[in-house]
Coordinates of C-alpha atoms in Angstrom, one line a residue:
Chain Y
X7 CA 201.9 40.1 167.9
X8 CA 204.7 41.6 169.6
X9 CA 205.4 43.4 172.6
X10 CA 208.3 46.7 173.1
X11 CA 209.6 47.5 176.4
X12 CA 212.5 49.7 177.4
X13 CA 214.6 49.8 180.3
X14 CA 214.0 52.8 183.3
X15 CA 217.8 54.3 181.3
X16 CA 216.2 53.8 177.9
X17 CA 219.0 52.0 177.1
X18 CA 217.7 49.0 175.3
X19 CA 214.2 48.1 173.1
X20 CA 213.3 45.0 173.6
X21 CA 211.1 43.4 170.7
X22 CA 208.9 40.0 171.2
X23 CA 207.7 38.9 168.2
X24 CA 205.3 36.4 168.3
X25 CA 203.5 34.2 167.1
X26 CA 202.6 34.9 163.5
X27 CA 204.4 37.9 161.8
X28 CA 201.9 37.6 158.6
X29 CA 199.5 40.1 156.3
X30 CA 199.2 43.6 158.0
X31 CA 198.0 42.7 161.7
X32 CA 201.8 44.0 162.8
X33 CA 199.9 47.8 162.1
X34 CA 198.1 47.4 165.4
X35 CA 201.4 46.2 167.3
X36 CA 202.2 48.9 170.1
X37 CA 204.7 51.1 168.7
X38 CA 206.8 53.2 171.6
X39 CA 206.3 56.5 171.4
X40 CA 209.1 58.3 169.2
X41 CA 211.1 59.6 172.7
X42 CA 211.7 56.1 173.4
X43 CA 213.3 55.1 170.4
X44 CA 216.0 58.1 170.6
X45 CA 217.2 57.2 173.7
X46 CA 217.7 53.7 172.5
X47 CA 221.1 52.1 172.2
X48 CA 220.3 49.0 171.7
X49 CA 217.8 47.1 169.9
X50 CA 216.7 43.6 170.8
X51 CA 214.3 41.6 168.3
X52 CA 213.3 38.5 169.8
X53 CA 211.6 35.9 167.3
X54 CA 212.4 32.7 169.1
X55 CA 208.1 32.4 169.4
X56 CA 207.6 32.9 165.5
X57 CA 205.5 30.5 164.1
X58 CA 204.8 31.5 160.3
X59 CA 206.3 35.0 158.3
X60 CA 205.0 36.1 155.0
X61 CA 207.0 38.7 153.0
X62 CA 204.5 41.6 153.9
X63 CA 204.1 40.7 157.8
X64 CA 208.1 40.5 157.5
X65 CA 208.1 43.8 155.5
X66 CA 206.0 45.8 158.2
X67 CA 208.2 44.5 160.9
X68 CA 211.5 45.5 159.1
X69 CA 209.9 49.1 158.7
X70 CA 209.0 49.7 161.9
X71 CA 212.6 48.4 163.5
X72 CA 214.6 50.3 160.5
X73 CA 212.2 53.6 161.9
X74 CA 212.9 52.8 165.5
X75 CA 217.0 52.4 164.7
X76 CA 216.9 55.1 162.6
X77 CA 215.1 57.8 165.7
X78 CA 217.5 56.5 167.8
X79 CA 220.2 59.4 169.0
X80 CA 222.5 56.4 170.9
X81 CA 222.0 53.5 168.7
X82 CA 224.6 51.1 168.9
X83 CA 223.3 47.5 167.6
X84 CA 220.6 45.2 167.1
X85 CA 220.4 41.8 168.3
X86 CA 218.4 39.1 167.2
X87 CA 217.4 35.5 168.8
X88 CA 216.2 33.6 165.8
X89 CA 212.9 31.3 166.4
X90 CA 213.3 28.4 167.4
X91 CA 211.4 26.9 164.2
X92 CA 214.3 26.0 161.9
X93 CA 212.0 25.9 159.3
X94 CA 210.7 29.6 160.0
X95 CA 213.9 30.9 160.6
X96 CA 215.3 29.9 157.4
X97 CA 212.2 31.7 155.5
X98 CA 213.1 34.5 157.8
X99 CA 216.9 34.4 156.2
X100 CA 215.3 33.5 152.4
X101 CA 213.3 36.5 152.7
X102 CA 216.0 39.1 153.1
X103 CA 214.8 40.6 156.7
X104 CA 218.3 40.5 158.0
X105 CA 220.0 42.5 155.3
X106 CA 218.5 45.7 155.3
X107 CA 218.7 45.7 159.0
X108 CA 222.8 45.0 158.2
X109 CA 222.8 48.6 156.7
X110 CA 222.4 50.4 160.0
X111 CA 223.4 47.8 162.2
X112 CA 227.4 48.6 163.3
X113 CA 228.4 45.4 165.3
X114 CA 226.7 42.3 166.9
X115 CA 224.4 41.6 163.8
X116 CA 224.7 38.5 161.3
X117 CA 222.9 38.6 158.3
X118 CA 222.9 36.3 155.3
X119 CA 223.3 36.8 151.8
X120 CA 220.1 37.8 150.1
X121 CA 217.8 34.9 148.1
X122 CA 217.1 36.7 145.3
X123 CA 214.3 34.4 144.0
X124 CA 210.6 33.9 145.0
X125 CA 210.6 30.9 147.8
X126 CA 207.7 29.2 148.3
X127 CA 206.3 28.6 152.0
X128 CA 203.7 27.1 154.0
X129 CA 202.1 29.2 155.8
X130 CA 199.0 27.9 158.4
X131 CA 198.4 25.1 155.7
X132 CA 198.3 27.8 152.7
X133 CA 201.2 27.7 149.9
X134 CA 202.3 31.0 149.4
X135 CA 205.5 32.5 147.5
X136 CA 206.7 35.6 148.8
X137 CA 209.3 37.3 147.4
X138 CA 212.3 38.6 149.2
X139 CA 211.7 42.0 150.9
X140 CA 212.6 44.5 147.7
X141 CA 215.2 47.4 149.9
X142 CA 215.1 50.3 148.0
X143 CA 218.4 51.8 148.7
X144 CA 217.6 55.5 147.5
X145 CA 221.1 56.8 148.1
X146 CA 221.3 61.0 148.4
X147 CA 221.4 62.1 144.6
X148 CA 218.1 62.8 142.7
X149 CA 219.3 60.7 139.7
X150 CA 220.2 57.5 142.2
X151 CA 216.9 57.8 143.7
X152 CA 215.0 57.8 140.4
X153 CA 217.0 55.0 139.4
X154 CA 216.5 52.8 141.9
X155 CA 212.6 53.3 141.5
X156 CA 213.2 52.5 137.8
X157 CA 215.0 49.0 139.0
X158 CA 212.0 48.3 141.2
X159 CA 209.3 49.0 139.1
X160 CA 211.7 46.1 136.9
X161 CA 211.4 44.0 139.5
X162 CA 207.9 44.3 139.9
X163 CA 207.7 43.7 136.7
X164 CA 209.1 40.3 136.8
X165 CA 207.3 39.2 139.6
X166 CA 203.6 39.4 138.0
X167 CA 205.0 38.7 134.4
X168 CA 204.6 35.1 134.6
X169 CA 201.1 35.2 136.4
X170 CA 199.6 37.0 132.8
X171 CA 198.7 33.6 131.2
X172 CA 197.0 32.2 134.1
X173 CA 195.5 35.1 135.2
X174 CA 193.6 38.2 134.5
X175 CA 196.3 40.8 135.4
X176 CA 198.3 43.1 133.3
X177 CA 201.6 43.6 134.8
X178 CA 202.2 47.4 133.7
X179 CA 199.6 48.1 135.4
X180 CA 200.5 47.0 138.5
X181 CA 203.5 48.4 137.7
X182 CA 201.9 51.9 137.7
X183 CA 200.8 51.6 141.1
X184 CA 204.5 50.2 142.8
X185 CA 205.9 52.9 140.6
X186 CA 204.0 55.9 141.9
X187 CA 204.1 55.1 145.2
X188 CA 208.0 54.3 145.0
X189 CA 207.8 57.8 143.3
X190 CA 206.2 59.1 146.0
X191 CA 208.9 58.0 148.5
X192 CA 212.1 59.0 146.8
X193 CA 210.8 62.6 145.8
X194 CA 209.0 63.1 149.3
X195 CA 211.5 61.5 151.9
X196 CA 215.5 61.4 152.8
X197 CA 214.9 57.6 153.6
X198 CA 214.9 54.7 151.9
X199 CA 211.9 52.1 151.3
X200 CA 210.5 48.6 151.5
X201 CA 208.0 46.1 149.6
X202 CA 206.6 42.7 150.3
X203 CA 205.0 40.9 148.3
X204 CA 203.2 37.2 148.3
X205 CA 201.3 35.5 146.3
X206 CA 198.7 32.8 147.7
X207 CA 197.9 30.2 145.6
X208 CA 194.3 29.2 146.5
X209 CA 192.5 26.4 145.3
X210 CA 189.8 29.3 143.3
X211 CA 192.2 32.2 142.9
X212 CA 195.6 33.6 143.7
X213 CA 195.3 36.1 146.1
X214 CA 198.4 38.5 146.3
X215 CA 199.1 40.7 149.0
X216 CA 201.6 43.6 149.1
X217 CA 202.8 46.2 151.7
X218 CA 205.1 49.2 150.3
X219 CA 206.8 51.9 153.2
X220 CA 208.9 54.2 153.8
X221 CA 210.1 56.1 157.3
X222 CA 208.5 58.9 156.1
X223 CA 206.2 61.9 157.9
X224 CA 203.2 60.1 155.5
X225 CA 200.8 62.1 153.4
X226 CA 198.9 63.6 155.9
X227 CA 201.8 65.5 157.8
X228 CA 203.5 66.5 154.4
X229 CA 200.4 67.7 152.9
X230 CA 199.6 69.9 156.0
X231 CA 203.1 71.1 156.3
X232 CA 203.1 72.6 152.6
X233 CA 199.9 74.2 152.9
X234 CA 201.0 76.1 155.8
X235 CA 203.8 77.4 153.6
X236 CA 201.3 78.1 151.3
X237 CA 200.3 82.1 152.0
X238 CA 197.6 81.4 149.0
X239 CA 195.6 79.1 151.2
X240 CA 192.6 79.8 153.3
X241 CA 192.8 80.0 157.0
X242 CA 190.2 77.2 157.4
X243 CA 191.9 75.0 154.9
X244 CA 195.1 74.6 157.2
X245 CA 193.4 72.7 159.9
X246 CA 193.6 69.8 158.3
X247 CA 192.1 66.4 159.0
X248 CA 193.5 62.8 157.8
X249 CA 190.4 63.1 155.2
X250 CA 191.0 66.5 154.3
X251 CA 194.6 66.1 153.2
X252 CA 194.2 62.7 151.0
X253 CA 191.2 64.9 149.2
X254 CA 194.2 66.9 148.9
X255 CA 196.3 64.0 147.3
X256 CA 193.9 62.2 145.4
X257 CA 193.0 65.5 143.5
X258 CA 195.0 65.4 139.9
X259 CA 197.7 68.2 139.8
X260 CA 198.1 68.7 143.8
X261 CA 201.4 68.1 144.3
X262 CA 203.5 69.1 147.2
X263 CA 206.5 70.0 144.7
X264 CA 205.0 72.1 142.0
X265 CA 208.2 73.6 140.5
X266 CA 210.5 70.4 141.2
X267 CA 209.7 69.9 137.1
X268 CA 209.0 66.0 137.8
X269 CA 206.1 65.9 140.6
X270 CA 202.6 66.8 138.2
X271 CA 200.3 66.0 141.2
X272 CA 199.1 62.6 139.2
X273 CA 200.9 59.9 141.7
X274 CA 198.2 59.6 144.3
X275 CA 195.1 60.2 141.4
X276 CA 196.8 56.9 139.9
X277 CA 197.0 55.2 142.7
X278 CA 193.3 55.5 143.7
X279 CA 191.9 55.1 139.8
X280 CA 194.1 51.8 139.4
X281 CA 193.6 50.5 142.6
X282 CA 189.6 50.9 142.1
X283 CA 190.0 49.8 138.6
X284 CA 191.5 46.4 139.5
X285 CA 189.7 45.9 142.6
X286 CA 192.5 46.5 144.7
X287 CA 191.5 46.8 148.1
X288 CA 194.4 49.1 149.4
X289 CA 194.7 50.2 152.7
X290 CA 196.7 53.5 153.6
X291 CA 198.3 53.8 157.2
X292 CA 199.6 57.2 157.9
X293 CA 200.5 58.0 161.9
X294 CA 197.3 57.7 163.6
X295 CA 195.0 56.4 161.2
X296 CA 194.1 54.0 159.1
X297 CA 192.0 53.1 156.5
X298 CA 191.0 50.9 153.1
X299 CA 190.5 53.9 150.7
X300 CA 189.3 51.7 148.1
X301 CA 186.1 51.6 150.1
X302 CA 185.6 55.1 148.8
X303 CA 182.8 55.7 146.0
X304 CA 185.0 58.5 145.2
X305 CA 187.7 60.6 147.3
X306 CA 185.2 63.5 148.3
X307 CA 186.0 64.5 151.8
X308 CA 182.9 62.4 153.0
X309 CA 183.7 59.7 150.9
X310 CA 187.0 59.6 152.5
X311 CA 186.0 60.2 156.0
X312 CA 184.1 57.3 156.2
X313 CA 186.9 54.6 155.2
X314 CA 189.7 56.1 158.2
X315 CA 189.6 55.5 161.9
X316 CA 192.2 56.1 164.4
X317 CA 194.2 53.1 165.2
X318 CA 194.6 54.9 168.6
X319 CA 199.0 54.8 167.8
X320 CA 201.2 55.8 165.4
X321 CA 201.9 53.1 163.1
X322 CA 204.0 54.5 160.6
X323 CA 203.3 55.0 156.9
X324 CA 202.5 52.4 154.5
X325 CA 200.0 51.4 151.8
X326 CA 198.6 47.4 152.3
X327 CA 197.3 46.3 149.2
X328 CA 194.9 42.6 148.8
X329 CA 194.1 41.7 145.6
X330 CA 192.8 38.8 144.2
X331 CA 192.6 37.2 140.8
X332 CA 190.5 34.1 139.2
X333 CA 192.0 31.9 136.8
X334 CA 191.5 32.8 133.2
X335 CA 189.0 30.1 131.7
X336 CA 188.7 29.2 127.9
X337 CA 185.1 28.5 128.3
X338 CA 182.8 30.1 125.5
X339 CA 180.0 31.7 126.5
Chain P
X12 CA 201.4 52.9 106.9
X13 CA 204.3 52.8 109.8
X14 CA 203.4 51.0 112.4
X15 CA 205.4 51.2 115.9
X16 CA 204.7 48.6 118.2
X17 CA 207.1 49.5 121.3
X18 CA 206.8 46.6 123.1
X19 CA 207.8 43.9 120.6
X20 CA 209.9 46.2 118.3
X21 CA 212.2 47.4 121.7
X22 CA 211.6 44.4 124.2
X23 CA 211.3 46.7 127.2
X24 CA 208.2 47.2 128.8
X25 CA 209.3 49.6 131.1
X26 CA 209.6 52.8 129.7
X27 CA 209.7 55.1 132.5
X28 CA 212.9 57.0 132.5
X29 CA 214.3 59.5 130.3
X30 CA 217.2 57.0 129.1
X31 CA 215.4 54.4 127.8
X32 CA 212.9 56.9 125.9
X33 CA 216.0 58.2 124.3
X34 CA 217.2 55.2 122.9
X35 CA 213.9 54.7 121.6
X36 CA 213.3 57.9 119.5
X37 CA 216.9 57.9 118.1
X38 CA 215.4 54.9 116.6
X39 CA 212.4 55.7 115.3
X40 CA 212.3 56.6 111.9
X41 CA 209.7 58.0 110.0
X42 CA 210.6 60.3 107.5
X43 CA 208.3 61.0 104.7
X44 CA 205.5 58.7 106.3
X45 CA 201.8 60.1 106.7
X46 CA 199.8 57.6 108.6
X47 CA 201.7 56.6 111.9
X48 CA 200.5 54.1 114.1
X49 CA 202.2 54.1 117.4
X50 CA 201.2 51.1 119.7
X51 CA 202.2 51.7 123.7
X52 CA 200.5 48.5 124.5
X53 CA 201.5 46.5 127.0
X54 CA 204.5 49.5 127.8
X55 CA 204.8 51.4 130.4
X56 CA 205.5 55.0 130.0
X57 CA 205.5 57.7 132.3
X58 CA 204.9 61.2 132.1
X59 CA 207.4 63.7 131.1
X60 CA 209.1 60.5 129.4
X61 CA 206.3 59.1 127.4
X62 CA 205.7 62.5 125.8
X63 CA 209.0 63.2 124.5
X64 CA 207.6 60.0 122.7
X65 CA 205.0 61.8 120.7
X66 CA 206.5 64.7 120.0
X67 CA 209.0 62.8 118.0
X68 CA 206.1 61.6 115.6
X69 CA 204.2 64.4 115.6
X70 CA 207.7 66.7 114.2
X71 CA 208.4 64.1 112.0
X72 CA 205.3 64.2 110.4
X73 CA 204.7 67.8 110.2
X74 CA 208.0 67.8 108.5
X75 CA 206.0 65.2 105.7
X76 CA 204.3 67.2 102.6
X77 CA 200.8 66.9 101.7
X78 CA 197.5 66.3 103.6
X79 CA 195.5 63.8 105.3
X80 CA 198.6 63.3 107.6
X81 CA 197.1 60.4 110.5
X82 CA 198.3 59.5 113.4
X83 CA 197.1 57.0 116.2
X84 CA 198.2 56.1 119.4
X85 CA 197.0 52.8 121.1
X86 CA 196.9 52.7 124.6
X87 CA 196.0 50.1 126.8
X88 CA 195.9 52.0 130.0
X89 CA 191.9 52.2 131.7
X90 CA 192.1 55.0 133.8
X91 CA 190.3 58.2 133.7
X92 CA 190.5 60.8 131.0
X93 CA 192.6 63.4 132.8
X94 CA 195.3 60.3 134.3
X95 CA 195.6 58.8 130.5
X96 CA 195.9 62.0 128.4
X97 CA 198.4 63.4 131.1
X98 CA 200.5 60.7 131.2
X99 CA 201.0 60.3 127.6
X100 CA 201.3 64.1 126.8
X101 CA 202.0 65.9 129.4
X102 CA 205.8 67.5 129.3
X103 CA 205.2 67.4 125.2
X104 CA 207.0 70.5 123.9
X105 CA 205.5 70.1 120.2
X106 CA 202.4 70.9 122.1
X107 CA 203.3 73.2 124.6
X108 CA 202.2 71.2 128.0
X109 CA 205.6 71.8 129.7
X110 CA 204.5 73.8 132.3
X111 CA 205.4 71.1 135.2
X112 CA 202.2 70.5 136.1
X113 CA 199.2 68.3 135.2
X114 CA 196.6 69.8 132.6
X115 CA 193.0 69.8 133.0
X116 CA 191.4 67.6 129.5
X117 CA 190.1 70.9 128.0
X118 CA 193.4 72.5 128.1
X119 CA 194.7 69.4 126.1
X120 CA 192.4 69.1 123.8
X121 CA 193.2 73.2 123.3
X122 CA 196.8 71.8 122.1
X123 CA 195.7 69.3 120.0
X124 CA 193.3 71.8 118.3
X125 CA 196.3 73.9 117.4
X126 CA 197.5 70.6 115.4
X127 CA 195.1 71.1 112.6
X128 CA 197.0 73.6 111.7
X129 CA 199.7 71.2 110.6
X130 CA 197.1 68.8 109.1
X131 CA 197.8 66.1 111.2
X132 CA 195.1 64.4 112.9
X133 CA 195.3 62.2 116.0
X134 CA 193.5 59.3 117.3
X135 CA 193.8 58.0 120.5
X136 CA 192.4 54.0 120.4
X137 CA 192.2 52.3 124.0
X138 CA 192.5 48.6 123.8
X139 CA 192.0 45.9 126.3
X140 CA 194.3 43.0 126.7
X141 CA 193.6 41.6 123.4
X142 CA 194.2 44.8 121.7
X143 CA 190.1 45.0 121.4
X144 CA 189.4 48.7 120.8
X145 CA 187.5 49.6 123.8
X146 CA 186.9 53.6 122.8
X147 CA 188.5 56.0 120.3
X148 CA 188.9 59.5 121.1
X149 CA 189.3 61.9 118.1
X150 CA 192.0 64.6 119.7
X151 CA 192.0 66.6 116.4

């Protein structure tokens, strides 16, 4: 939970964080209206109240500070009061949440060197490893930001490698998914991205959860923008709903880019067939709605419209994927 | 027979950039061979990438004399048919489906039709983890 407040001047936002920053309950934090954040010059995170951080709670919280720095016309610095748990404030440190803030951050900001190893934690009695927060640092040329989803989908990689014996996953599959959506990102937005990931290692399966965002418009805006452009396109189709434009997305061959000679229009399609395949259950947030799409027999407009709802505030864009895996067993049937 | 297993022959399971593909088909030698097997198991291989790929096979054996020319791609990827046969052929010159965007299934199965001509035909084998066949798909 957390609470944002900003002076009468607009000078400073004030963030209290508190008391668990953990799976995706920081979507339904009250996030100021855009206006605030560019007349911020100052940003204040207080996390003195934190109690237990995962990598994706710590993710979602990094994205939406990174999008409020990054509105901001007057930013100056961010301040941060660590909690007052030593033990949660070094996970916060392990977990590489100050170091991406460091990037936009010009004066008044420590941040430690990055843990590039998966940590293991305690969180509310539940062993959990998170990895660090993955940064993808997309940089302005094409070729940098195609590389740097090449080194994450590596990364990915060599997180759910070692889980294959144990378990029934297939990494490059997974790998499909973190790669589309990292695709996604660096073809469709001048900003960089984040991913969290943990793994819970439950007494009857390992459960792992993972957030990926970027400070990107989202589908919805992006899909609706290009149709407009598009003369081709019906009148009626223009006025499009949340629903409308993920039909849009989900479709194999719509792309927003068609003559960018990369973007075929099969990123989203993948997304939605391996997540269904695998029993992913993966959430999409985009601005003002929200939604598990995996819920969707199919991704027909009424399919579709009965997984969003309006989460009454814009909270950004980023998918929330749950998954969860038993043990393989040797026993014959 | 020549059989290309890209995983344990190249030790990278990520194969989704235009580098690493490269390295891989200035590799791949098959000259004068006329049953190819190409496994893409456990790889990862994106589309235009994973094409260029295929194509390499497919000129080198249409380059091969004689008949009954066979070649079969194993695929471990469960996804539907328009996601699997675009991601391993679309952007594949030898087959014409460069036209940046994805193709329906009857439009590559059209390409593949034109192969006959060559007398090369192609099987596409989906495996599961164990490298079980799952389904075969004769393309032509």
């Amino acid at each position: 939970m957390t609470s944002i407040t900003t002076d009468r001047r607009g000078k400073d936002i004030n963030l209290k964080v508190w008391p668990d920053v953990t799976d995706y309950i920081p979507a339904l934090w009250p996030i100021p209206p855009l206006d605030k954040y560019a007349r911020a010059n100052d940003v204040n995170i207080d996390m003195q109240n934190v109690r237990s951080v995962t990598s994706t709670g710590l993710t979602l919280l990094l994205i939406n500070v990174v999008k409020c720095i990054h509105g901001s016309k007057r930013y100056r610095k961010t301040h941060i009061t660590e909690s007052s748990d030593k033990e949660v404030s070094e996970q916060i440190r392990a977990l590489g949440f100050f170091e991406p803030l460091g990037c936009f951050c010009e004066t008044g900001l420590f941040w430690p060197s990055r843990s590039s190893s998966i940590e293991t934690f305690n969180v509310k009695g539940r062993a959990v490893k998170s990895a660090p927060i993955y940064h993808l640092k997309f940089g302005n040329k094409k070729i940098n930001r195609r590389n740097s989803v090449v080194e994450f989908v590596d990364w990915i990689c060599e997180q759910f490698e070692p889980l294959e014996e144990t378990y029934p996953v297939d990494a490059h599959h997974l790998m499909r998914i973190f790669q589309e959506m990292a695709k996604n990102s660096a073809d469709h937005t001048q900003s960089d991205a984040f991913c969290g990931l943990d793994f819970y290692f439950d007494m009857d399966a390992l459960r792992v959860n993972f957030v990926f965002g970027d400070l990107g418009i989202g589908v919805n805006k992006m899909i609706a923008k290009f149709l407009e452009d598009d003369g081709g396109f019906n009148e009626k189709d223009r006025h499009l709903s949340l629903s409308d434009s993920y039909h849009y997305a989900f479709k194999p061959g719509a792309t927003t880019r068609p003559n960018s000679g990369e973007n075929r229009g099969l990123g989203m399609s993948m997304i939605f067939d391996i997540a269904k395949e695998y029993g992913i259950r993966l959430s999409v947030f985009d601005a003002n709605s929200c939604g598990v799409v995996t819920v969707a027999q199919n991704t027909s407009h009424s399919e579709l419209r009965k997984v969003f709802y309006n989460s009454g505030r814009n909270v950004g864009f980023y998918y929330f994927g749950e998954l969860e895996l038993k043990p393989i067993t040797n026993e014959k049937n | 027979m020549k059989r290309i297993d890209l995983h344990s022959e190249f030790g990278q399971r990520n194969l989704g950039n235009r580098s690493r593909i490269l390295k891989i088909t200035d590799e791949i030698d098959i000259k004068d061979e006329k049953h190819v097997v190409l496994d893409l198991s456990k790889c990862f291989i994106d589309y235009p990438y994973g094409a260029m790929i295929i194509d390499k096979v497919l000129n080198q054996l249409s380059k091969s004399s004689g008949t009954g020319k066979r070649f079969e791609i194993i695929y471990d990827f469960i996804a539907n048919d328009t996601t699997i046969l675009n991601s391993l052929f679309n952007g594949s010159e030898y087959l014409k489906l460069t036209n940046h965007t994805s193709f329906t299934v009857q439009q590559i199965e059209a390409s593949f039709s034109r192969l006959s001509l060559d007398g090369i035909s192609v099987d596409l084998v989906i495996v599961d983890r164990q490298k079980n066949e799952i389904k075969r798909r004769k393309l032509c």
